[in-house]
PDB file of C-alpha atoms in Angstrom:
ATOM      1  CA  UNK A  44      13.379 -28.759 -46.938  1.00 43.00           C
ATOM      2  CA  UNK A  45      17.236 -29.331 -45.953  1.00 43.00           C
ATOM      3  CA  UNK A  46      19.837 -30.503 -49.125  1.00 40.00           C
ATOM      4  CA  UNK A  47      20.039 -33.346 -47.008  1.00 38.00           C
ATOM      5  CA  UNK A  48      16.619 -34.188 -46.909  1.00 41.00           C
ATOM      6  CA  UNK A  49      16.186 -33.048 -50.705  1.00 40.00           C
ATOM      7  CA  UNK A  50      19.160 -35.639 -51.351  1.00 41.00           C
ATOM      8  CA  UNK A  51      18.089 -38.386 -49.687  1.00 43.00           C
ATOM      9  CA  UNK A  52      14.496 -38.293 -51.289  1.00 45.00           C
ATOM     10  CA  UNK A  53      15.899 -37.947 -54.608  1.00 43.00           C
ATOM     11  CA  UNK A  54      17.482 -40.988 -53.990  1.00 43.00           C
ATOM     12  CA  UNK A  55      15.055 -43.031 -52.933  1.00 43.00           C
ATOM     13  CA  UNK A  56      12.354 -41.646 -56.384  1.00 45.00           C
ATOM     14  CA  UNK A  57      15.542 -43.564 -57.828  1.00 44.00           C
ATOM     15  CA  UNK A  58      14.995 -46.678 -55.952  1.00 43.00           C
ATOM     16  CA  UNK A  59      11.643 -46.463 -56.925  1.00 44.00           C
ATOM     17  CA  UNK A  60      12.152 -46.109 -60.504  1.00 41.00           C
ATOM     18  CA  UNK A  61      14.918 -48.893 -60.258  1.00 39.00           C
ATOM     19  CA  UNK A  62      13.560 -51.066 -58.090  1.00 38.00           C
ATOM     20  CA  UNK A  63       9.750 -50.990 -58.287  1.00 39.00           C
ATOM     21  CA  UNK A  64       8.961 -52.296 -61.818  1.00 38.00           C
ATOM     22  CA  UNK A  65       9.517 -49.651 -63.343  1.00 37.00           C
ATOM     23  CA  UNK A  66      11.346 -49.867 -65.780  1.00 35.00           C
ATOM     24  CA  UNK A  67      11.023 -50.931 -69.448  1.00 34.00           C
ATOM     25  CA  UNK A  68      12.316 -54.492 -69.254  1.00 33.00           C
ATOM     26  CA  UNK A  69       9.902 -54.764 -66.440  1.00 35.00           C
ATOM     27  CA  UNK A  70       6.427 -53.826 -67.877  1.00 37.00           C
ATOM     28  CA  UNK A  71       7.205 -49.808 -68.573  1.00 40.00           C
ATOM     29  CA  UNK A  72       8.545 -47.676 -71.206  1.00 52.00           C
ATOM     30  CA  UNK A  73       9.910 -44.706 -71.618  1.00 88.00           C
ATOM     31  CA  UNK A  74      11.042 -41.799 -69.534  1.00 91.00           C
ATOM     32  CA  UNK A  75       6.793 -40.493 -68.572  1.00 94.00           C
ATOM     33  CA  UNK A  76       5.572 -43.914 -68.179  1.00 94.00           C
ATOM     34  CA  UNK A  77       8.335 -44.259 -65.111  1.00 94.00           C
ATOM     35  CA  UNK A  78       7.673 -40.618 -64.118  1.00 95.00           C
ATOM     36  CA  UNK A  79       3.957 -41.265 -64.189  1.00 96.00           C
ATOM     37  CA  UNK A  80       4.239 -44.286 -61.768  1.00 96.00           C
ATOM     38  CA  UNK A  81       6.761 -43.421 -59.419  1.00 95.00           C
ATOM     39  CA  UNK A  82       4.591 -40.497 -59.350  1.00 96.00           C
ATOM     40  CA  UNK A  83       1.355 -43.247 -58.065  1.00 96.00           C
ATOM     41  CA  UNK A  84       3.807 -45.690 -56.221  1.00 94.00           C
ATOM     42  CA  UNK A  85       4.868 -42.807 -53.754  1.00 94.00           C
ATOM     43  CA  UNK A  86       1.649 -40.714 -53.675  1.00 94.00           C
ATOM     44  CA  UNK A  87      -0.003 -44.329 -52.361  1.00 92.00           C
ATOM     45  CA  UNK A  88       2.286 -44.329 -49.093  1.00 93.00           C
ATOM     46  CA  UNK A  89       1.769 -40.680 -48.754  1.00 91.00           C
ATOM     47  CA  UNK A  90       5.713 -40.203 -49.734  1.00 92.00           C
ATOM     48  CA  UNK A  91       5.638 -36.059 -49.983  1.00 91.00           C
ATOM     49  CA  UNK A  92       9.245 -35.888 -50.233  1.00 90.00           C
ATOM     50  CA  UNK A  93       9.838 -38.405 -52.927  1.00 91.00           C
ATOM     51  CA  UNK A  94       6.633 -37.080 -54.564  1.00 92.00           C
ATOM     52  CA  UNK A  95       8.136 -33.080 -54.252  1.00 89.00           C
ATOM     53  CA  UNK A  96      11.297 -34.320 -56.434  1.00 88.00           C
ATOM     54  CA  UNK A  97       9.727 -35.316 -59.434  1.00 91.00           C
ATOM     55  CA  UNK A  98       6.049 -33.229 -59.165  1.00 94.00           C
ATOM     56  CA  UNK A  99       4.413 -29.763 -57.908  1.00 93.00           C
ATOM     57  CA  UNK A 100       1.480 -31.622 -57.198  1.00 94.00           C
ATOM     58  CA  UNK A 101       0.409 -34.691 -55.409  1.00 94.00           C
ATOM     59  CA  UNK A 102      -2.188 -37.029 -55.366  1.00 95.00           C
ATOM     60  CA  UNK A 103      -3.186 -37.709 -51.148  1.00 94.00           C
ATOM     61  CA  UNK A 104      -4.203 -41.372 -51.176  1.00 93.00           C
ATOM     62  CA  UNK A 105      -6.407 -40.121 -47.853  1.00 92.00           C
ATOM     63  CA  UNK A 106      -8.403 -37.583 -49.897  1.00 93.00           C
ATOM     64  CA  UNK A 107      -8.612 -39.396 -53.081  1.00 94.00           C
ATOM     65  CA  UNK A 108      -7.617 -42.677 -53.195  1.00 94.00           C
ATOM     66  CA  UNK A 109      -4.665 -45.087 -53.932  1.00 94.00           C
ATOM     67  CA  UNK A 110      -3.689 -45.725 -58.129  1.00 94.00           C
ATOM     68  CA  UNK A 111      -2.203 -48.526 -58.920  1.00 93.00           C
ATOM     69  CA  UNK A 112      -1.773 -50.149 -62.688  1.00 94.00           C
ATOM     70  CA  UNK A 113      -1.331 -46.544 -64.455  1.00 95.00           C
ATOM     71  CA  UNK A 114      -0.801 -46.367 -68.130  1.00 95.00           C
ATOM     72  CA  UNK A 115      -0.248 -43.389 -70.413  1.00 95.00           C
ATOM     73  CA  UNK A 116      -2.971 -43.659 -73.092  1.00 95.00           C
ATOM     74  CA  UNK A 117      -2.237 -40.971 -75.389  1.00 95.00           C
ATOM     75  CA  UNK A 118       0.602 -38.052 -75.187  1.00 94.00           C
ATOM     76  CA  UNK A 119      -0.276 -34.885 -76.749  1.00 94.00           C
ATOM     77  CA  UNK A 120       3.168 -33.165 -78.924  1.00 95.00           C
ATOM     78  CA  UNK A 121       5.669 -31.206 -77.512  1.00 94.00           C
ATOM     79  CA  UNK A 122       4.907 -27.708 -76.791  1.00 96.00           C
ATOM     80  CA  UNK A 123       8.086 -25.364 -76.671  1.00 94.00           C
ATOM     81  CA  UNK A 124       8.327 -21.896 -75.144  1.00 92.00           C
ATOM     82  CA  UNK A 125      11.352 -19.693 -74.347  1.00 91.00           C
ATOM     83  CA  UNK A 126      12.173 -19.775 -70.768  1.00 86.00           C
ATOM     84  CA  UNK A 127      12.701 -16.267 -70.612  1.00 85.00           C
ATOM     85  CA  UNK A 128      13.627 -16.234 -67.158  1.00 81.00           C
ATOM     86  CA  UNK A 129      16.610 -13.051 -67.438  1.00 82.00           C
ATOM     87  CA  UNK A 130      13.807 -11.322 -69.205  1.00 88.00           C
ATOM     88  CA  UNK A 131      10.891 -12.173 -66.391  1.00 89.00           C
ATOM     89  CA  UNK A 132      13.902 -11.082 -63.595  1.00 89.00           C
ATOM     90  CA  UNK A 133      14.127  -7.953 -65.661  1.00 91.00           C
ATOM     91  CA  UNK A 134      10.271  -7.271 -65.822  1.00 93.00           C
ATOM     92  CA  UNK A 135      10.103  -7.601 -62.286  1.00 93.00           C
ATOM     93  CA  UNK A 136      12.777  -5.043 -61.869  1.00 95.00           C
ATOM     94  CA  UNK A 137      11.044  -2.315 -63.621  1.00 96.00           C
ATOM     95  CA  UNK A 138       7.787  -3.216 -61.738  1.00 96.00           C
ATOM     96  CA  UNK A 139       9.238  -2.520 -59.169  1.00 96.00           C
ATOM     97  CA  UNK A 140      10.452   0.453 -59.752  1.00 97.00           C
ATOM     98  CA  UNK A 141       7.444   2.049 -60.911  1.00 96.00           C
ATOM     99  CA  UNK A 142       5.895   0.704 -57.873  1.00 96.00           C
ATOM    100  CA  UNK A 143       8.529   2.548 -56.000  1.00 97.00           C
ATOM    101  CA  UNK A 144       8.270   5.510 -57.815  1.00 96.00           C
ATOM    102  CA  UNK A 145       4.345   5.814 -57.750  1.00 96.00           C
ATOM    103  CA  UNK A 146       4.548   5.578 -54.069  1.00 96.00           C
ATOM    104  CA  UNK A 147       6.568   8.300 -53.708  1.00 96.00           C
ATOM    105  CA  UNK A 148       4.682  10.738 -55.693  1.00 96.00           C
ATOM    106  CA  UNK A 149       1.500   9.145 -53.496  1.00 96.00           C
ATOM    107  CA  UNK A 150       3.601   9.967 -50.135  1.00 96.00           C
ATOM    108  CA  UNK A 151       4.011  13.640 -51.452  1.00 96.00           C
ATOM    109  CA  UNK A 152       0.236  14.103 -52.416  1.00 95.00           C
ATOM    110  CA  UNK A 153      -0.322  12.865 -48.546  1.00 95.00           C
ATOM    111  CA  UNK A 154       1.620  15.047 -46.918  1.00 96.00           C
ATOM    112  CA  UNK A 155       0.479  17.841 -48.901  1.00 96.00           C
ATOM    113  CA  UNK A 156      -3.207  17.300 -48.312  1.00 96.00           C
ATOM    114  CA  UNK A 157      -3.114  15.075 -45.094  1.00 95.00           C
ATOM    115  CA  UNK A 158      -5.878  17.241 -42.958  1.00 95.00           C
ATOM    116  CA  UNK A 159      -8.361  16.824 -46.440  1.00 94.00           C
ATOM    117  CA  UNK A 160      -6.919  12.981 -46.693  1.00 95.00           C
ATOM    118  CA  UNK A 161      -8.036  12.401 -43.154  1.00 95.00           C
ATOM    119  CA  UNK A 162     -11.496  13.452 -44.168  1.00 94.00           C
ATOM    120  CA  UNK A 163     -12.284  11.929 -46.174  1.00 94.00           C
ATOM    121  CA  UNK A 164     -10.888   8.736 -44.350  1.00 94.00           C
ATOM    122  CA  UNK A 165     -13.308   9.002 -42.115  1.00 94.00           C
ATOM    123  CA  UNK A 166     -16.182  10.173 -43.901  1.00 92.00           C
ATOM    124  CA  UNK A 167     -16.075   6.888 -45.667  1.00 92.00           C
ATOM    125  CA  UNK A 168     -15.378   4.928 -42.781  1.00 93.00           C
ATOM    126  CA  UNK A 169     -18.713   6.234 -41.398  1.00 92.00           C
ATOM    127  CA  UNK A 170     -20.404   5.897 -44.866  1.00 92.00           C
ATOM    128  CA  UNK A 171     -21.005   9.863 -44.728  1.00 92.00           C
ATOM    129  CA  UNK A 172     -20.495  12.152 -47.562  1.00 92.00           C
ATOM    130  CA  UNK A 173     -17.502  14.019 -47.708  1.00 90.00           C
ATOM    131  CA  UNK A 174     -17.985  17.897 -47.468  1.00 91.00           C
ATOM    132  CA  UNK A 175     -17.913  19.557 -50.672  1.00 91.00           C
ATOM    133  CA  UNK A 176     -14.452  21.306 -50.290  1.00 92.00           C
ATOM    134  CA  UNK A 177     -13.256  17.165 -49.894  1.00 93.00           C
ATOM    135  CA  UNK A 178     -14.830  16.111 -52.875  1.00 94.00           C
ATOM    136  CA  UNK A 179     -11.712  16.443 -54.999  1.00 95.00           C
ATOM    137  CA  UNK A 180      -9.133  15.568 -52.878  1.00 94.00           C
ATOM    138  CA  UNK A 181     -11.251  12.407 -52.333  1.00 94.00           C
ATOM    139  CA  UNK A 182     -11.580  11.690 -55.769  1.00 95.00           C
ATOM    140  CA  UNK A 183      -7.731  11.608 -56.280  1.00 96.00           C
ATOM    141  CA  UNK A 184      -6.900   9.935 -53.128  1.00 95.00           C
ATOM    142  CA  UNK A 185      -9.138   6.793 -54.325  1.00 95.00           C
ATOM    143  CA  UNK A 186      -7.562   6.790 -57.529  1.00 95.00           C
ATOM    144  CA  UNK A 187      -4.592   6.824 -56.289  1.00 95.00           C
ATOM    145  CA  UNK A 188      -5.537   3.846 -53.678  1.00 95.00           C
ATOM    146  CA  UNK A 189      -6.821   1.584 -56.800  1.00 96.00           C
ATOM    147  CA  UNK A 190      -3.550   2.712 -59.245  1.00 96.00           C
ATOM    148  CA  UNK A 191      -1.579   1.981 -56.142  1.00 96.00           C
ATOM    149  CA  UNK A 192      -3.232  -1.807 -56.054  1.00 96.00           C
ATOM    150  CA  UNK A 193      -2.598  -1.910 -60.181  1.00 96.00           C
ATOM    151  CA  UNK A 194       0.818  -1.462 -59.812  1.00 96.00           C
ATOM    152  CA  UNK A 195       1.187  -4.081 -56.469  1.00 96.00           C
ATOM    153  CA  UNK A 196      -0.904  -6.796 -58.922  1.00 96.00           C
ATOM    154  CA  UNK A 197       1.550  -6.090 -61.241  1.00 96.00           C
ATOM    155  CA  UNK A 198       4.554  -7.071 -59.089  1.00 96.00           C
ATOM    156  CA  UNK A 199       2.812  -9.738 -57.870  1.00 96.00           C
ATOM    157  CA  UNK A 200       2.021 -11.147 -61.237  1.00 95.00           C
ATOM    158  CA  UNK A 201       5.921 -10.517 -62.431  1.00 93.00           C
ATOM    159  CA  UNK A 202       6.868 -12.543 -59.013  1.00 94.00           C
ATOM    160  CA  UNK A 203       4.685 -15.927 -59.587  1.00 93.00           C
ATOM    161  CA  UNK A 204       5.315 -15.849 -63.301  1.00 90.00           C
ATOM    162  CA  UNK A 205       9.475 -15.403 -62.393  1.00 90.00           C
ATOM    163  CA  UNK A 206       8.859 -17.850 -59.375  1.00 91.00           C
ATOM    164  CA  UNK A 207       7.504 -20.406 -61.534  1.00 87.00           C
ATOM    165  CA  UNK A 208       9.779 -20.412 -64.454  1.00 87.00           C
ATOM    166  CA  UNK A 209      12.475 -20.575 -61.385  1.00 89.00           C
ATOM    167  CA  UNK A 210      10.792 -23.463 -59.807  1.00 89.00           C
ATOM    168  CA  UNK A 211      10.471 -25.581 -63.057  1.00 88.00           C
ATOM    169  CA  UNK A 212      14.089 -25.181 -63.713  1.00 89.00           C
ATOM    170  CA  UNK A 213      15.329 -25.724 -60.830  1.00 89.00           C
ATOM    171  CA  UNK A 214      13.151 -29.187 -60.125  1.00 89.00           C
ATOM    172  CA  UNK A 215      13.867 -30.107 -63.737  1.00 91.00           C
ATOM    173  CA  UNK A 216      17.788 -29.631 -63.675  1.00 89.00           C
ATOM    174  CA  UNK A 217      18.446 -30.271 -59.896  1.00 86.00           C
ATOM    175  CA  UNK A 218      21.636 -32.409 -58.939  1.00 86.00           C
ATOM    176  CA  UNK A 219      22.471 -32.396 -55.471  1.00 85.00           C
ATOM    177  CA  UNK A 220      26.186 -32.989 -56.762  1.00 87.00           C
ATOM    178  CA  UNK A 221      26.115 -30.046 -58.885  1.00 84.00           C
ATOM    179  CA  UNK A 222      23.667 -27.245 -57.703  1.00 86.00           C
ATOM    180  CA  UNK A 223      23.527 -23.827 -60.061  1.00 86.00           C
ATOM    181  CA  UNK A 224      21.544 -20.815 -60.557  1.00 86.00           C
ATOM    182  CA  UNK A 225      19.306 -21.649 -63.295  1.00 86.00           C
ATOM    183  CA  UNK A 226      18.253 -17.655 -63.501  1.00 83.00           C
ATOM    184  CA  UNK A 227      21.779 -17.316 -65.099  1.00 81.00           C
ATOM    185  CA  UNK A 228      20.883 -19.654 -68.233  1.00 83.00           C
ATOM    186  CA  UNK A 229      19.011 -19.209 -71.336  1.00 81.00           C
ATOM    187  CA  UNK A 230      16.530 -22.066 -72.873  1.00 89.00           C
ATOM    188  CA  UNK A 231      12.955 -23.428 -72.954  1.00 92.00           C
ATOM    189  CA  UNK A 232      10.231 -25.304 -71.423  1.00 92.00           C
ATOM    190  CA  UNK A 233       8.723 -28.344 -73.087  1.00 95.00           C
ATOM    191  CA  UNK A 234       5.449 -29.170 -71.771  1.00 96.00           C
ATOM    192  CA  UNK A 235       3.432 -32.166 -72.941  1.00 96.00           C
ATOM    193  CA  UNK A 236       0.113 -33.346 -71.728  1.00 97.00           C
ATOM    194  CA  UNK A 237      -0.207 -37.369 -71.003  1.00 97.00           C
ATOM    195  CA  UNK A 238      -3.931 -39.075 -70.748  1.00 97.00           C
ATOM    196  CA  UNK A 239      -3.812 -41.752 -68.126  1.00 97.00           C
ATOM    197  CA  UNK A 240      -5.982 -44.379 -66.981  1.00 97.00           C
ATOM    198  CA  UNK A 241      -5.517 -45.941 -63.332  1.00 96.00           C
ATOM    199  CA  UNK A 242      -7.173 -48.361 -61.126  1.00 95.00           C
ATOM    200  CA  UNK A 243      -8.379 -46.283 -58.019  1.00 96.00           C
ATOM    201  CA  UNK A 244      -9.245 -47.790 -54.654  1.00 94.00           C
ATOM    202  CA  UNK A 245     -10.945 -45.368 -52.246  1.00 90.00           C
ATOM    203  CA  UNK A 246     -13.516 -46.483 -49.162  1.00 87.00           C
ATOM    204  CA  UNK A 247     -13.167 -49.898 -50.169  1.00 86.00           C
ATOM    205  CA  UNK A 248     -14.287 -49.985 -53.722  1.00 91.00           C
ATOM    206  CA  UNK A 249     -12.003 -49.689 -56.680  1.00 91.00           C
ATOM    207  CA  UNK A 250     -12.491 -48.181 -60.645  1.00 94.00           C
ATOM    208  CA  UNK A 251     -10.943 -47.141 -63.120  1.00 96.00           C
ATOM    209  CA  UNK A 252      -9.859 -43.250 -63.576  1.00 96.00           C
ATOM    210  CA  UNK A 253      -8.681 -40.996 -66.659  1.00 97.00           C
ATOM    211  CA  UNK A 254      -6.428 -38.512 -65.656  1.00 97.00           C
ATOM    212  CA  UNK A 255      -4.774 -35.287 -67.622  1.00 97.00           C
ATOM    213  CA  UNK A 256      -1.293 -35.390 -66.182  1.00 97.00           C
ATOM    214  CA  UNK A 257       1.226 -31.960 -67.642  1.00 97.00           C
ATOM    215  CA  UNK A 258       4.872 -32.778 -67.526  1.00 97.00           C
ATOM    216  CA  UNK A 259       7.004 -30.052 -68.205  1.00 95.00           C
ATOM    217  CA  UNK A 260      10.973 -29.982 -68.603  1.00 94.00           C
ATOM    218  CA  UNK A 261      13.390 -27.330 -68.703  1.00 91.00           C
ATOM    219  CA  UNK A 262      15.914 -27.377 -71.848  1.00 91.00           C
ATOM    220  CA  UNK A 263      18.738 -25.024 -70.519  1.00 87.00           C
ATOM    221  CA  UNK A 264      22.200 -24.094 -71.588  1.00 79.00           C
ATOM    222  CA  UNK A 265      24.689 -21.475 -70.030  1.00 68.00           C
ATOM    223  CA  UNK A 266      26.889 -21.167 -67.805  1.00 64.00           C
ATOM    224  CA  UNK A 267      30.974 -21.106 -68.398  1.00 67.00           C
ATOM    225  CA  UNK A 268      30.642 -24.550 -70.760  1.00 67.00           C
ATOM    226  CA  UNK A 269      27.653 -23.279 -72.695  1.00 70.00           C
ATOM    227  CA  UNK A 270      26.483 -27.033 -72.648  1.00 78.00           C
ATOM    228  CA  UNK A 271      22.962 -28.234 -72.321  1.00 84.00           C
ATOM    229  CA  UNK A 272      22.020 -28.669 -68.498  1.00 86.00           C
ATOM    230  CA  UNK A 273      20.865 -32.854 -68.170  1.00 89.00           C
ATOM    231  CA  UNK A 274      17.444 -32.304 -67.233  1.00 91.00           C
ATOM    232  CA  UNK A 275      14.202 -34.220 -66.361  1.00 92.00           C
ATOM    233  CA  UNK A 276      10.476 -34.095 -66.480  1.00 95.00           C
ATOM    234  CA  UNK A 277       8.837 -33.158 -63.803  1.00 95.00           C
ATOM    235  CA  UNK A 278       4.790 -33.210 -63.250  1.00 96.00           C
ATOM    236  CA  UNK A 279       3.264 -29.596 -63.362  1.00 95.00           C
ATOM    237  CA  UNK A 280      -0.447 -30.464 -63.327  1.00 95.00           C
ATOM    238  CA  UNK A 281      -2.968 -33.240 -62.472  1.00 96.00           C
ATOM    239  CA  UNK A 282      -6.801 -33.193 -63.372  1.00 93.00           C
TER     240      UNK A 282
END
């Protein structure tokens, strides 16, 4: 998505809040209750761009139906956890590097036995059993093939988990007037679960639905000012 298009469709989630009835004076309250139906009002007319600004879910009114008349019933306390993004970056470094590392001692192992390697390839290709001389070289080479999957689970785990932090931060904190890079700030995330109840109309019929919605919000200071970053909620989770 272009920072033009990402601008304009914060823009109009603002109309929406402003200008749908959403706001406290006009039968709302609080910050989650107008996050929760701007959330509804765009998800009904199948709004993904609005909906990716404030939510990393969405709710397709052709696959399940269009809310209307939401209301938080209960909201679960705060939970707060470090952010911990400098540390994730750095845990992803060092995966990395031992990924790098172990490869390299793999590579030399190859070239030192490939004749034996290429065996055994093929034995087990062809569901055969290796000859005995192969039997060890085989046994390494597969351990080596499953630590060499350990250690590429591992990156990929350090990725998503640094990915996500990233992504919360950045869709919590983002101005289009004033873009940063949240991976240079310290802080948490506050995540809070919100039970709601909406009216759902799907294939003509309409009843009412309890839903399990996670907001989360990234609390971040840094930067040359060391001020807290304005931030909002954003929607993590629907069940």
């Amino acid at each position: 998505m272009s920072r033009v298009t990402i601008k304009r469709s914060f823009f109009v989630f603002l109309t929406l809040i402003a200008g749908s009835g959403l706001l406290t004076a006009c039968g709302g309250g609080g910050e989650e209750d107008q996050l929760v139906r701007a959330f509804f009002q765009a998800s009904r007319f199948n709004d993904r761009s609005t909906v990716g600004n404030m939510s990393m879910v969405f709710f397709p009114p052709d696959e399940e139906g269009i809310a209307s008349g939401p209301s938080i019933d209960s909201m679960a306390e705060e939970q707060r956890v470090p952010l911990r993004m400098q540390d994730l970056g750095t845990a992803l470094e060092s995966s990395r590097e031992a990924e790098d590392a172990f490869r390299e001692e793999k590579k030399m192992y190859q070239d030192e036995n490939e004749e034996a390697i290429t065996r055994v390839i093929e034995a087990q290709r062809a569901e055969e059993d290796v000859a005995g001389a192969d039997e060890e070289v085989q046994e390494m080479w597969n351990s080596l093939v499953d630590e060499e999957r350990s250690y590429a689970q591992q990156v990929s785990d350090a990725t998503a988990e640094l990915n996500r932090a990233v992504q919360i931060a950045n869709a919590s904190v983002f101005d289009p007037s004033n873009p940063i890079d949240v991976t240079a700030y310290d802080g948490d995330i506050i995540t809070k679960d919100l039970t709601v109840t909406a009216s759902v109309e799907r294939d003509g019929s309409s009843s009412d639905r309890t839903f399990v919605i996670t907001i989360q919000k990234a609390e971040i200071r840094g930067g040359e000012s060391d001020e807290l970053v304005p931030s909002r909620w954003i929607i993590t989770s629907l069940e």
